[in-house]
XYZ file of N, CA, C and O in Angstrom:
884
model
N -8.474 26.617 -14.704
C -9.462 25.246 -14.683
C -9.214 24.444 -15.578
O -8.902 24.857 -16.819
N -9.477 23.213 -15.451
C -9.178 22.355 -16.519
C -10.110 21.281 -16.794
O -10.947 20.925 -15.760
N -10.448 20.719 -17.701
C -11.373 19.684 -17.711
C -10.868 18.241 -17.539
O -9.797 17.891 -17.992
N -11.611 17.305 -16.919
C -11.180 15.927 -16.713
C -12.528 15.004 -16.779
O -13.812 15.635 -16.666
N -12.294 13.788 -16.951
C -13.470 13.015 -17.159
C -13.389 11.869 -15.928
O -12.570 11.006 -15.888
N -14.282 11.937 -15.355
C -14.724 10.810 -14.004
C -15.547 9.820 -14.275
O -16.921 10.658 -14.509
N -15.356 8.653 -14.516
C -16.167 7.732 -15.082
C -17.266 8.262 -16.145
O -18.520 7.903 -16.255
N -16.569 8.731 -17.200
C -17.366 9.322 -18.559
C -17.831 10.401 -18.461
O -18.120 10.954 -19.664
N -17.748 11.394 -17.204
C -18.639 12.655 -16.994
C -17.433 13.568 -16.825
O -16.597 13.479 -16.160
N -17.939 14.866 -17.630
C -16.498 15.812 -17.875
C -17.102 16.921 -16.525
O -17.997 17.145 -15.952
N -15.971 17.055 -15.802
C -16.014 17.908 -14.636
C -14.680 19.119 -14.879
O -13.681 18.788 -15.342
N -15.065 20.091 -14.376
C -14.100 21.388 -14.427
C -13.628 21.631 -13.003
O -14.322 21.841 -12.161
N -12.174 21.395 -13.149
C -11.687 21.444 -11.678
C -10.501 22.261 -11.656
O -9.907 22.746 -12.737
N -10.035 22.905 -10.454
C -8.938 23.867 -10.674
C -7.499 23.001 -10.931
O -7.500 21.876 -10.514
N -6.851 23.709 -11.791
C -5.409 22.871 -11.859
C -4.454 23.038 -10.826
O -4.260 23.615 -9.663
N -3.841 21.634 -10.688
C -2.933 21.394 -9.580
C -3.436 20.305 -8.627
O -2.653 20.274 -7.508
N -4.681 20.181 -8.566
C -5.315 19.270 -7.448
C -4.925 17.962 -7.894
O -4.265 17.549 -8.875
N -4.520 17.275 -6.693
C -4.697 15.722 -6.828
C -5.678 15.059 -7.253
O -6.707 15.734 -7.387
N -5.451 13.989 -8.092
C -6.795 13.310 -8.489
C -7.898 13.153 -7.249
O -9.122 13.456 -7.535
N -7.468 12.867 -6.067
C -8.370 12.716 -4.805
C -9.102 13.964 -4.731
O -10.422 13.825 -4.388
N -8.239 15.061 -4.570
C -9.200 16.439 -4.227
C -9.912 16.833 -5.493
O -11.168 17.414 -5.448
N -9.550 16.331 -6.759
C -10.385 16.661 -7.843
C -11.603 15.871 -7.734
O -12.772 16.606 -8.121
N -11.619 14.724 -7.313
C -13.101 13.722 -6.961
C -13.590 14.681 -6.044
O -15.165 15.137 -6.635
N -13.446 15.150 -5.000
C -13.874 15.663 -4.018
C -14.654 17.271 -4.401
O -15.607 17.628 -3.966
N -13.683 17.904 -5.172
C -14.036 18.984 -5.776
C -15.315 18.866 -6.703
O -16.499 19.820 -6.793
N -15.430 17.974 -7.382
C -16.660 17.734 -8.322
C -18.045 16.964 -7.639
O -18.691 17.072 -8.600
N -17.584 16.976 -6.159
C -18.897 16.748 -5.555
C -19.235 15.406 -5.247
O -20.064 14.828 -4.644
N -17.931 14.503 -4.889
C -18.038 13.009 -4.970
C -17.533 13.269 -3.225
O -16.729 13.517 -2.876
N -18.704 12.441 -2.529
C -18.236 12.087 -1.139
C -17.869 10.792 -0.980
O -18.491 9.864 -0.952
N -16.599 10.803 -0.736
C -16.035 9.392 -0.820
C -15.889 8.703 0.296
O -15.354 9.213 1.256
N -16.851 7.525 0.400
C -16.487 6.810 1.353
C -15.469 5.273 1.171
O -15.344 4.507 2.028
N -15.256 5.155 0.019
C -14.441 4.037 -0.445
C -13.406 4.476 -1.036
O -13.593 5.869 -1.844
N -12.287 3.813 -1.355
C -11.041 4.448 -2.218
C -10.688 5.858 -1.605
O -9.944 6.415 -2.421
N -10.579 5.806 -0.382
C -9.833 7.156 0.230
C -9.270 6.494 1.846
O -9.933 5.879 2.351
N -8.188 7.053 1.969
C -7.677 6.464 3.416
C -6.680 7.663 3.888
O -7.316 8.802 4.383
N -5.551 7.105 4.009
C -4.380 8.103 4.601
C -4.215 9.188 3.899
O -3.740 10.383 4.388
N -4.329 9.197 2.612
C -3.822 10.536 1.646
C -2.325 10.799 1.788
O -2.177 11.854 1.515
N -1.743 9.931 2.244
C -0.148 9.700 2.348
C 0.530 9.007 1.370
O 1.743 9.133 1.548
N -0.341 8.321 0.536
C 0.685 7.139 -0.054
C 0.968 5.895 0.572
O 1.786 5.369 -0.080
N 0.365 5.807 1.625
C 0.807 4.413 2.409
C -0.435 3.388 2.510
O -0.036 2.336 2.637
N -1.746 3.891 2.535
C -2.448 2.539 2.664
C -3.165 1.953 1.715
O -3.370 1.107 1.586
N -2.753 2.380 0.328
C -3.183 1.726 -0.898
C -4.753 1.607 -1.197
O -5.053 0.993 -2.004
N -5.537 2.436 -0.874
C -7.090 2.551 -0.669
C -7.513 3.293 -2.090
O -8.401 2.956 -2.541
N -6.551 3.877 -2.621
C -7.050 4.829 -3.658
C -6.316 4.480 -5.002
O -6.057 5.628 -5.913
N -6.135 3.273 -5.440
C -5.680 2.918 -6.656
C -6.569 3.310 -7.744
O -7.794 3.111 -7.783
N -5.948 3.950 -8.796
C -6.679 4.860 -9.806
C -5.925 4.282 -11.073
O -5.043 4.199 -11.425
N -6.755 4.073 -11.990
C -6.549 3.842 -13.750
C -7.027 5.415 -14.438
O -7.849 6.017 -14.127
N -6.280 5.795 -15.562
C -6.410 6.887 -16.265
C -5.753 6.892 -17.489
O -4.787 5.883 -17.673
N -6.421 7.678 -18.641
C -6.041 7.616 -19.806
C -5.488 9.325 -20.275
O -6.350 9.892 -19.351
N -4.776 9.340 -21.025
C -4.706 10.913 -21.320
C -5.083 11.003 -22.952
O -4.835 10.000 -23.587
N -5.566 12.213 -23.152
C -5.895 12.355 -24.608
C -4.671 12.216 -25.680
O -3.458 12.469 -25.383
N -5.065 11.551 -26.747
C -4.316 11.322 -27.974
C -2.864 10.198 -27.180
O -1.984 10.043 -27.907
N -3.442 9.518 -26.323
C -2.302 8.530 -25.794
C -2.904 7.205 -25.551
O -3.957 7.128 -25.007
N -2.609 6.070 -26.154
C -3.213 4.666 -26.184
C -3.059 4.082 -24.992
O -3.647 3.171 -24.438
N -2.111 4.378 -23.934
C -1.411 3.899 -22.704
C -2.498 3.729 -21.403
O -3.296 4.833 -21.625
N -2.674 2.792 -20.769
C -3.327 3.006 -19.601
C -2.412 3.214 -18.517
O -1.420 2.521 -18.098
N -2.711 4.092 -17.613
C -1.837 4.711 -16.772
C -2.539 4.217 -15.182
O -3.692 4.135 -15.011
N -1.473 3.851 -14.151
C -1.753 3.447 -13.005
C -1.312 4.564 -11.909
O -0.277 4.734 -11.974
N -1.858 4.835 -10.716
C -1.388 5.862 -9.720
C -2.356 5.897 -8.461
O -3.364 4.660 -8.466
N -1.662 6.504 -7.491
C -2.571 6.531 -6.294
C -3.113 7.734 -6.639
O -2.522 9.128 -6.606
N -4.756 7.808 -6.085
C -5.263 9.228 -6.455
C -4.740 10.168 -5.524
O -4.681 11.587 -5.922
N -4.444 9.884 -4.289
C -3.693 10.922 -3.148
C -2.413 11.591 -3.605
O -1.952 12.510 -3.055
N -1.676 11.040 -4.479
C -0.615 11.238 -4.791
C -0.140 11.952 -6.230
O 1.070 12.454 -6.635
N -1.183 11.947 -7.146
C -1.064 12.161 -8.373
C -1.657 13.439 -9.005
O -2.811 13.445 -8.444
N -1.296 14.492 -9.586
C -1.744 15.860 -9.927
C -2.353 15.354 -11.227
O -1.986 14.870 -12.196
N -3.778 15.800 -11.324
C -4.375 15.980 -12.576
C -3.652 16.299 -13.757
O -2.934 17.486 -13.726
N -4.143 16.091 -14.684
C -3.647 16.602 -16.170
C -5.059 16.992 -16.975
O -6.046 15.917 -17.115
N -4.732 18.063 -17.873
C -5.920 18.120 -18.761
C -6.547 17.243 -19.487
O -5.592 16.476 -20.140
N -7.755 17.026 -19.803
C -8.048 15.751 -20.612
C -8.301 14.359 -19.914
O -8.545 13.400 -20.540
N -7.633 14.270 -18.964
C -7.729 13.201 -17.906
C -8.810 12.556 -18.080
O -9.870 12.931 -17.359
N -8.904 11.059 -18.229
C -9.979 10.299 -18.101
C -9.924 9.214 -16.826
O -8.940 8.408 -17.289
N -10.643 9.381 -15.951
C -10.596 8.627 -14.463
C -11.481 7.444 -14.133
O -12.494 7.559 -14.605
N -10.901 6.232 -13.680
C -11.628 5.465 -12.973
C -10.857 5.044 -11.875
O -9.881 4.363 -11.794
N -11.821 4.727 -10.674
C -11.005 4.351 -9.318
C -11.455 2.640 -9.223
O -12.261 2.417 -9.783
N -10.158 2.211 -8.547
C -10.570 0.858 -8.338
C -10.158 0.767 -6.741
O -9.418 0.311 -6.105
N -11.144 1.096 -5.989
C -11.029 1.257 -4.642
C -10.790 -0.442 -3.826
O -10.157 -0.214 -2.938
N -11.393 -1.085 -4.392
C -11.260 -2.542 -3.883
C -11.238 -3.561 -5.125
O -12.275 -3.590 -5.740
N -10.241 -4.459 -5.165
C -10.255 -5.685 -6.277
C -10.219 -7.046 -5.719
O -9.341 -7.215 -4.566
N -10.962 -7.825 -5.986
C -11.278 -9.042 -5.061
C -9.862 -9.918 -5.398
O -9.452 -9.948 -6.521
N -9.471 -10.508 -4.411
C -8.369 -11.333 -4.271
C -8.443 -12.392 -3.201
O -8.744 -12.239 -2.210
N -7.888 -13.352 -3.989
C -7.837 -14.757 -3.059
C -6.641 -14.465 -1.950
O -5.744 -14.012 -2.250
N -7.077 -14.952 -0.891
C -6.495 -14.670 0.549
C -6.252 -16.137 1.097
O -7.318 -16.355 1.779
N -5.186 -16.706 1.223
C -4.751 -17.825 2.140
C -5.453 -17.797 3.436
O -4.869 -16.676 4.040
N -5.787 -18.779 4.356
C -5.889 -18.786 5.606
C -5.048 -19.708 6.281
O -4.672 -20.748 5.885
N -4.211 -19.071 7.418
C -3.316 -19.571 7.823
C -3.188 -18.837 9.249
O -3.608 -17.749 9.664
N -2.418 -19.836 10.160
C -1.802 -19.272 11.439
C -0.322 -19.411 11.227
O 0.300 -20.272 11.297
N 0.224 -17.889 11.710
C 1.624 -17.804 11.363
C 2.407 -18.682 12.344
O 3.808 -19.053 11.631
N 1.835 -18.655 13.501
C 2.852 -19.756 14.322
C 3.043 -21.122 14.114
O 3.767 -21.665 14.203
N 2.075 -21.671 12.902
C 2.030 -22.820 12.610
C 2.922 -23.256 11.233
O 2.857 -24.044 10.623
N 3.106 -22.050 10.662
C 3.941 -22.277 9.232
C 5.405 -22.544 9.401
O 6.229 -22.130 10.617
N 5.962 -23.052 8.581
C 7.188 -23.410 8.533
C 7.907 -22.076 7.702
O 7.342 -21.873 6.459
N 9.134 -21.834 8.162
C 9.688 -20.794 7.336
C 10.432 -21.003 6.139
O 11.804 -21.262 6.197
N 9.888 -21.748 4.972
C 10.445 -22.011 3.775
C 9.706 -21.798 2.734
O 8.530 -21.349 2.677
N 10.385 -21.633 1.439
C 9.664 -21.382 0.272
C 8.559 -22.392 0.159
O 7.561 -21.823 -0.776
N 8.732 -23.590 0.238
C 7.696 -24.432 0.070
C 6.198 -24.056 0.843
O 5.219 -24.369 0.294
N 6.198 -23.191 1.836
C 5.050 -22.865 2.501
C 4.334 -21.839 1.865
O 3.137 -22.004 1.247
N 4.984 -21.145 0.884
C 4.517 -19.841 -0.100
C 3.758 -20.789 -1.134
O 2.548 -20.347 -1.374
N 4.360 -21.715 -1.640
C 3.732 -22.415 -2.890
C 2.629 -23.293 -2.335
O 1.667 -23.847 -2.845
N 2.631 -23.752 -0.909
C 1.395 -24.463 -0.630
C 0.165 -23.830 -0.273
O -0.760 -24.521 -0.776
N 0.532 -22.540 0.130
C -0.623 -21.961 0.349
C -1.321 -20.952 -0.915
O -2.308 -20.498 -0.953
N -0.276 -20.829 -1.758
C -0.509 -20.130 -3.127
C -0.053 -20.666 -4.093
O 0.929 -20.211 -5.147
N -0.510 -22.156 -4.565
C 0.122 -22.749 -5.653
C -0.086 -22.296 -7.026
O 0.783 -22.668 -8.148
N -0.973 -21.307 -6.969
C -1.255 -20.812 -8.347
C -0.183 -19.753 -8.707
O -0.359 -19.523 -10.087
N 0.631 -19.530 -8.103
C 1.973 -18.597 -8.243
C 2.683 -19.255 -9.450
O 3.217 -18.509 -10.307
N 2.552 -20.458 -9.679
C 3.441 -21.297 -10.730
C 2.474 -20.952 -12.006
O 3.313 -21.506 -13.092
N 1.689 -20.472 -12.125
C 1.038 -20.104 -13.486
C 1.463 -18.624 -13.747
O 0.842 -18.240 -14.962
N 2.088 -17.961 -13.235
C 2.905 -16.745 -13.744
C 3.482 -16.811 -14.925
O 4.054 -17.610 -15.348
N 3.065 -16.053 -16.059
C 3.268 -15.974 -17.229
C 4.827 -15.337 -17.536
O 5.571 -15.401 -18.535
N 5.153 -14.413 -16.418
C 6.513 -13.574 -16.482
C 6.136 -12.510 -17.404
O 7.183 -12.104 -17.846
N 5.058 -12.102 -17.755
C 4.841 -10.906 -18.682
C 5.097 -9.387 -18.043
O 5.227 -8.445 -18.970
N 5.396 -9.607 -16.686
C 5.858 -8.106 -16.441
C 4.659 -7.200 -16.125
O 4.882 -5.778 -15.813
N 3.453 -7.489 -16.518
C 2.392 -6.355 -16.565
C 2.009 -6.066 -14.930
O 1.839 -4.740 -14.759
N 2.362 -6.724 -13.924
C 2.179 -6.388 -12.456
C 3.220 -5.337 -12.348
O 2.749 -4.162 -11.436
N 4.570 -5.451 -12.754
C 5.285 -4.350 -12.467
C 4.956 -3.171 -12.975
O 4.883 -2.119 -12.493
N 4.301 -2.943 -14.270
C 4.234 -2.103 -15.045
C 2.912 -1.213 -14.454
O 2.664 0.156 -14.565
N 2.239 -1.947 -13.535
C 0.899 -1.446 -12.944
C 1.147 -0.697 -11.604
O 0.502 -0.270 -10.941
N 2.423 -1.270 -11.114
C 2.578 -0.850 -9.705
C 3.030 0.775 -9.202
O 3.847 1.399 -10.017
N 2.057 1.475 -8.704
C 2.497 2.869 -8.524
C 3.713 3.188 -7.652
O 4.101 4.000 -7.334
N 3.979 2.032 -7.067
C 5.193 2.198 -5.948
C 6.626 1.910 -6.682
O 7.731 1.766 -6.084
N 6.374 1.640 -7.811
C 7.586 1.233 -8.758
C 8.269 -0.139 -8.379
O 9.588 -0.003 -8.502
N 7.633 -0.912 -7.954
C 8.211 -2.218 -7.163
C 8.463 -3.223 -8.141
O 7.453 -3.369 -9.156
N 9.545 -3.949 -8.226
C 9.382 -4.819 -9.497
C 8.801 -6.056 -8.805
O 9.247 -6.957 -8.451
N 7.716 -6.361 -9.308
C 6.706 -7.070 -8.813
C 6.963 -8.572 -9.186
O 7.055 -9.700 -8.538
N 7.503 -8.539 -10.778
C 7.798 -9.983 -11.391
C 8.868 -10.482 -10.753
O 8.829 -11.705 -10.437
N 9.717 -9.386 -9.964
C 11.094 -10.006 -9.558
C 10.883 -10.814 -8.181
O 11.583 -11.864 -7.853
N 9.834 -10.193 -7.530
C 9.508 -11.041 -6.147
C 8.561 -12.329 -6.292
O 8.780 -12.848 -5.549
N 7.816 -12.091 -7.587
C 7.048 -12.989 -7.694
C 8.044 -14.200 -8.301
O 7.919 -15.373 -7.840
N 8.971 -13.889 -8.910
C 9.807 -14.994 -9.209
C 10.651 -15.435 -7.878
O 11.046 -16.778 -8.081
N 11.042 -14.681 -7.171
C 11.676 -15.159 -5.778
C 10.569 -16.372 -5.088
O 11.419 -17.108 -4.564
N 9.415 -16.158 -5.174
C 8.518 -16.799 -4.313
C 8.522 -18.193 -5.241
O 8.809 -19.461 -4.387
N 8.513 -18.228 -6.541
C 8.736 -19.361 -7.273
C 10.173 -20.259 -7.061
O 10.119 -21.370 -6.870
N 11.202 -19.415 -6.652
C 12.482 -20.025 -6.429
C 12.337 -20.790 -4.973
O 13.159 -21.433 -4.499
N 11.348 -20.054 -4.291
C 11.584 -20.623 -2.715
C 12.401 -19.503 -1.917
O 12.853 -19.977 -0.785
N 12.639 -18.487 -2.532
C 13.546 -17.542 -1.709
C 12.673 -16.430 -0.909
O 12.340 -15.563 -1.456
N 12.282 -16.977 0.129
C 11.526 -15.989 1.034
C 12.209 -14.919 1.355
O 11.275 -13.657 1.540
N 13.425 -14.682 1.761
C 13.923 -13.439 1.855
C 14.203 -12.524 0.935
O 13.648 -11.430 0.968
N 14.255 -12.891 -0.302
C 14.217 -11.956 -1.493
C 12.925 -11.374 -1.772
O 12.756 -10.191 -2.016
N 12.126 -12.395 -1.803
C 10.375 -11.984 -1.905
C 10.241 -10.927 -0.812
O 9.488 -9.877 -1.245
N 10.470 -10.905 0.267
C 10.357 -9.867 1.460
C 10.932 -8.996 1.278
O 10.044 -7.799 1.323
N 12.178 -8.858 0.910
C 12.969 -7.536 0.934
C 12.417 -6.763 -0.470
O 12.101 -5.527 -0.386
N 12.160 -7.516 -1.235
C 11.750 -6.762 -2.845
C 10.446 -6.404 -2.761
O 10.053 -5.184 -3.267
N 9.578 -6.568 -1.719
C 8.315 -6.402 -1.741
C 7.898 -5.733 -0.389
O 6.918 -5.149 -0.264
N 8.750 -5.061 0.167
C 8.942 -4.453 1.203
C 7.857 -3.185 1.467
O 6.995 -2.866 2.349
N 7.936 -2.534 0.230
C 7.112 -1.068 0.028
C 5.721 -1.411 -0.489
O 5.084 -0.199 -0.858
N 5.200 -2.795 -0.688
C 3.913 -2.768 -1.378
C 2.888 -2.264 -0.304
O 2.885 -2.543 0.871
N 1.835 -1.745 -0.710
C 0.804 -1.233 0.238
C -0.569 -1.851 -0.149
O -1.827 -1.335 -0.012
N -0.473 -2.972 -0.948
C -1.625 -3.692 -1.232
C -2.671 -2.922 -2.039
O -4.047 -3.061 -1.930
N -2.457 -1.859 -2.779
C -3.641 -1.267 -3.343
C -4.185 -2.106 -4.471
O -5.675 -1.771 -4.907
N -3.765 -3.224 -5.044
C -4.493 -3.941 -5.764
C -4.303 -3.903 -7.231
O -4.807 -4.669 -8.162
N -3.499 -2.759 -7.792
C -3.715 -2.685 -9.107
C -3.018 -3.858 -10.183
O -3.352 -4.196 -11.280
N -1.763 -4.116 -9.473
C -1.165 -5.508 -10.057
C -2.419 -6.544 -10.324
O -2.225 -7.306 -11.172
N -3.083 -6.772 -9.041
C -4.228 -7.872 -9.244
C -4.991 -7.637 -10.342
O -5.521 -8.705 -11.201
N -5.553 -6.445 -10.570
C -6.259 -6.242 -11.777
C -5.916 -6.095 -12.864
O -6.514 -6.676 -14.009
N -4.753 -6.038 -13.308
C -3.943 -6.387 -14.420
C -3.322 -7.772 -14.602
O -3.313 -8.131 -16.000
N -3.066 -8.617 -13.590
C -2.424 -9.794 -14.130
C -3.651 -10.814 -14.711
O -4.635 -11.054 -14.607
N -2.903 -11.236 -15.981
C -3.285 -12.014 -16.807
C -3.736 -13.455 -16.554
O -4.383 -14.162 -16.862
N -2.585 -13.856 -15.476
C -2.668 -15.120 -14.822
C -3.729 -15.208 -13.511
O -3.815 -16.294 -13.136
N -4.304 -13.981 -13.184
C -5.080 -13.939 -12.234
C -4.529 -14.344 -10.839
O -5.314 -14.766 -9.889
N -3.287 -13.656 -10.520
C -2.522 -14.102 -9.322
C -2.976 -12.888 -8.480
O -3.608 -11.793 -8.893
N -2.543 -12.825 -7.227
C -2.509 -11.992 -6.218
C -1.371 -11.746 -5.516
O -1.041 -12.016 -4.132
N -0.360 -10.947 -6.080
C 0.790 -10.738 -5.803
C 1.035 -10.117 -4.465
O 1.854 -10.482 -3.394
N 0.145 -9.213 -4.191
C 0.256 -8.375 -2.935
C 0.066 -9.494 -1.500
O 0.664 -9.248 -0.621
N -0.888 -10.380 -1.610
C -1.473 -11.296 -0.391
C -0.217 -12.352 -0.378
O 0.312 -12.669 0.607
N 0.661 -12.708 -1.721
C 1.618 -13.462 -1.836
C 2.930 -12.839 -0.863
O 3.586 -13.717 -0.092
N 2.916 -11.667 -1.143
C 4.304 -10.985 -0.641
C 3.904 -10.583 0.761
O 4.946 -10.493 1.546
N 2.766 -10.472 1.104
C 2.375 -10.165 2.708
C 2.929 -11.533 3.398
O 3.385 -11.413 4.348
N 2.338 -12.649 2.896
C 3.024 -14.111 3.698
C 4.312 -13.973 3.854
O 4.689 -14.086 4.716
N 5.096 -13.459 2.560
C 6.482 -13.412 2.817
C 7.162 -12.488 3.712
O 7.969 -13.068 4.772
N 6.456 -11.581 4.087
C 7.207 -10.890 4.698
C 6.716 -11.138 6.178
O 7.734 -10.846 7.113
N 5.777 -11.711 6.373
C 5.094 -11.971 7.782
C 6.300 -13.309 7.710
O 6.675 -13.741 9.437
N 6.456 -14.242 7.225
C 7.005 -15.318 7.439
C 8.735 -14.823 7.819
O 9.200 -15.336 8.828
N 9.156 -13.934 6.837
C 10.495 -13.456 7.000
C 10.667 -12.611 8.244
O 11.684 -12.999 9.165
N 9.783 -11.984 8.530
C 9.632 -10.884 9.905
C 9.634 -11.821 11.229
O 10.538 -11.683 12.137
N 8.850 -13.172 11.301
C 9.142 -13.941 12.563
C 10.126 -14.821 12.408
O 10.373 -15.128 13.633
N 10.442 -15.458 11.341
C 11.365 -16.698 11.295
C 12.783 -16.436 11.128
O 13.603 -16.880 11.449
N 12.819 -15.530 10.163
C 14.233 -15.282 9.291
C 14.925 -14.025 9.615
O 16.327 -14.182 9.821
N 14.306 -12.874 9.948
C 15.090 -11.697 10.202
C 15.814 -11.480 11.361
O 15.033 -12.224 12.457
N 16.985 -11.378 11.557
C 17.675 -11.084 13.051
C 16.583 -10.194 13.770
O 15.974 -9.325 13.372
N 16.760 -10.956 15.120
C 15.881 -10.057 16.070
C 16.738 -8.721 16.430
O 17.585 -8.376 16.598
N 15.668 -7.610 16.638
C 15.924 -6.373 16.948
C 16.208 -6.061 18.147
O 15.217 -6.330 19.149
N 17.488 -5.899 18.926
C 17.687 -5.951 20.456
C 16.961 -4.736 21.010
O 16.585 -4.721 21.956
N 17.283 -3.476 20.180
C 16.634 -2.307 20.741
C 15.053 -2.215 20.731
O 14.651 -1.701 21.525
N 14.504 -3.065 19.741
C 12.908 -3.167 19.965
C 12.713 -3.926 21.402
O 11.906 -3.510 21.823
N 13.517 -4.947 21.527
C 13.080 -5.782 22.975
C 13.431 -4.832 24.123
O 12.630 -4.677 25.000
N 14.303 -4.072 23.779
C 14.555 -2.828 25.092
C 13.402 -1.951 25.301
O 12.905 -1.783 26.291
N 12.933 -1.531 24.451
C 11.880 -0.509 24.447
C 10.719 -1.215 24.790
O 9.906 -0.670 25.669
N 10.371 -2.395 24.455
C 9.265 -3.327 24.859
C 9.140 -3.508 26.400
O 8.439 -3.189 27.186
N 10.582 -3.776 26.903
C 10.741 -3.862 28.166
C 10.861 -2.797 29.022
O 9.754 -2.692 30.232
N 11.002 -1.575 28.562
C 10.636 -0.214 28.991
C 9.505 0.067 29.375
O 8.872 0.789 30.445
N 8.619 -0.199 28.204
C 7.155 0.077 28.044
C 6.294 -0.945 29.260
O 5.738 -0.397 29.872
N 6.736 -2.071 29.081
C 5.921 -2.947 30.099
C 6.182 -2.446 31.756
O 5.754 -2.890 32.623
N 7.933 -2.028 31.863
C 8.002 -1.561 33.047
C 7.569 -0.436 33.517
O 7.597 -0.013 34.747
N 6.794 0.094 32.783
C 6.117 1.361 33.025
C 6.992 2.716 32.872
O 6.709 3.982 33.683
N 8.033 2.913 32.507
C 9.376 3.777 32.150
C 8.538 5.099 31.653
O 8.889 6.111 32.039
N 7.616 4.820 30.896
C 6.651 6.058 30.076
C 5.312 6.587 31.040
O 4.835 7.611 30.525
N 5.106 5.915 31.927
C 3.631 6.073 32.444
C 3.689 7.538 32.955
O 2.637 8.327 32.624
N 4.863 8.325 33.654
C 4.593 9.591 34.175
C 4.124 10.571 32.829
O 3.290 11.376 32.930
N 4.817 10.380 31.882
C 4.730 11.366 30.605
C 3.376 10.958 29.993
O 2.716 12.029 29.536
N 2.738 9.785 29.923
C 1.786 9.380 29.420
C 0.393 9.778 30.418
O -0.500 10.640 29.636
N 0.644 9.907 31.837
C -0.237 10.707 32.323
C -0.370 12.202 32.194
O -1.612 12.524 32.590
N 1.071 12.767 32.108
C 0.647 14.092 31.584
C -0.284 14.774 30.426
O -1.039 15.501 30.310
N 0.228 13.632 29.576
C -0.656 13.982 28.112
C -2.101 13.643 28.063
O -2.916 14.580 27.705
N -2.275 12.751 28.941
C -3.700 12.431 29.359
C -4.566 13.652 29.983
O -5.926 13.716 30.012
N -3.698 14.196 30.919
C -4.644 15.385 31.664
C -4.324 16.630 30.910
O -4.968 17.649 31.454
N -3.606 16.818 29.922
C -3.470 18.005 29.125
C -4.750 18.526 28.562
O -5.691 17.719 28.015
N -5.155 19.525 28.285
C -6.086 20.345 27.582
C -5.875 20.216 25.961
O -4.623 19.798 25.524
N -6.776 20.175 25.209
C -6.823 19.865 23.734
C -5.679 20.743 23.070
O -5.062 20.455 22.210
N -5.933 22.184 23.734
C -4.734 23.151 23.126
C -3.586 22.948 23.277
O -2.708 23.189 22.492
N -3.229 22.270 24.430
C -1.787 22.037 24.802
C -1.161 20.862 24.058
O -0.230 20.835 23.776
N -2.362 19.935 23.794
C -1.704 18.620 23.063
C -1.558 19.300 21.313
O -0.417 18.700 20.969
N -2.413 20.067 20.962
C -2.339 20.430 19.585
C -0.637 21.402 19.698
O -0.184 20.799 18.630
N -0.702 22.073 20.538
C 0.907 22.694 20.534
C 2.048 21.812 20.675
O 2.989 22.074 19.717
N 1.863 20.955 21.368
C 2.895 20.109 21.648
C 3.144 19.279 20.077
O 4.024 18.808 19.623
N 2.038 18.734 19.819
C 2.058 17.843 18.178
C 2.620 18.855 17.326
O 3.447 18.244 16.534
N 2.549 20.291 17.239
C 2.966 21.027 16.306
C 4.502 21.300 16.482
O 5.249 21.455 15.447
N 4.920 21.258 17.652
C 6.326 21.387 18.320
C 7.267 20.142 18.481
O 8.471 20.310 18.612
N 6.451 18.963 17.917
C 7.237 17.736 17.869
C 8.487 17.422 16.805
O 8.452 18.515 15.901
N 9.209 16.898 17.496
C 10.763 16.651 16.769
C 10.183 15.606 15.510
O 9.875 14.234 16.110
N 10.661 15.912 14.550
C 10.296 14.927 13.450
C 11.668 14.161 12.683
O 12.647 14.884 12.474
N 11.785 12.971 12.664
C 12.741 12.575 12.274
C 13.037 12.336 10.743
O 11.794 12.279 10.056
N 14.087 12.611 10.001
C 14.250 12.841 8.746
C 15.228 11.502 7.961
O 15.743 10.701 8.742
């Protein structure tokens, strides 16, 4: 067992738990700050400090194992400006990014956003791409962003990198990225009913049979 501190209160929890499981072991019934538990949804953004260490650390609670003496605080949601737009009416250009998020030009270049990212994304790099008007670079560099909001919480210029990068990825995906021919073929197959017989079999199957098939499914690596 090890001691940790959650929002200032000491708790004794089993060694080896993730931060998220340590919260639950300690009696917290989480309705916020918990989601996929797989490191994809960004709901469990967490900050912590360690004994005799001045640094502030950032993590996803579902992916990070506790350490003795860890002092924890969750940031399940951090307010962030979000521009309103209709993707079909946007022009695929860097000017669009700056029209909807003009505050991007206030970026200090301090790199605090990158240091806060639990995905180890070069946030400053994609924000610089936005300032340059390079939609493609901004979209590609920010591809793994899960919008946890930790960079928003730390930015001294009060910017919202996740929402800016989301706009860049949407513009890139709709207007700039090459069309995936295999995706269109699969859509045609779905619309044409190619998979309807298999779906009907699954819909009629018992729960135990569905569980058995799910456990035996082929997983791509």
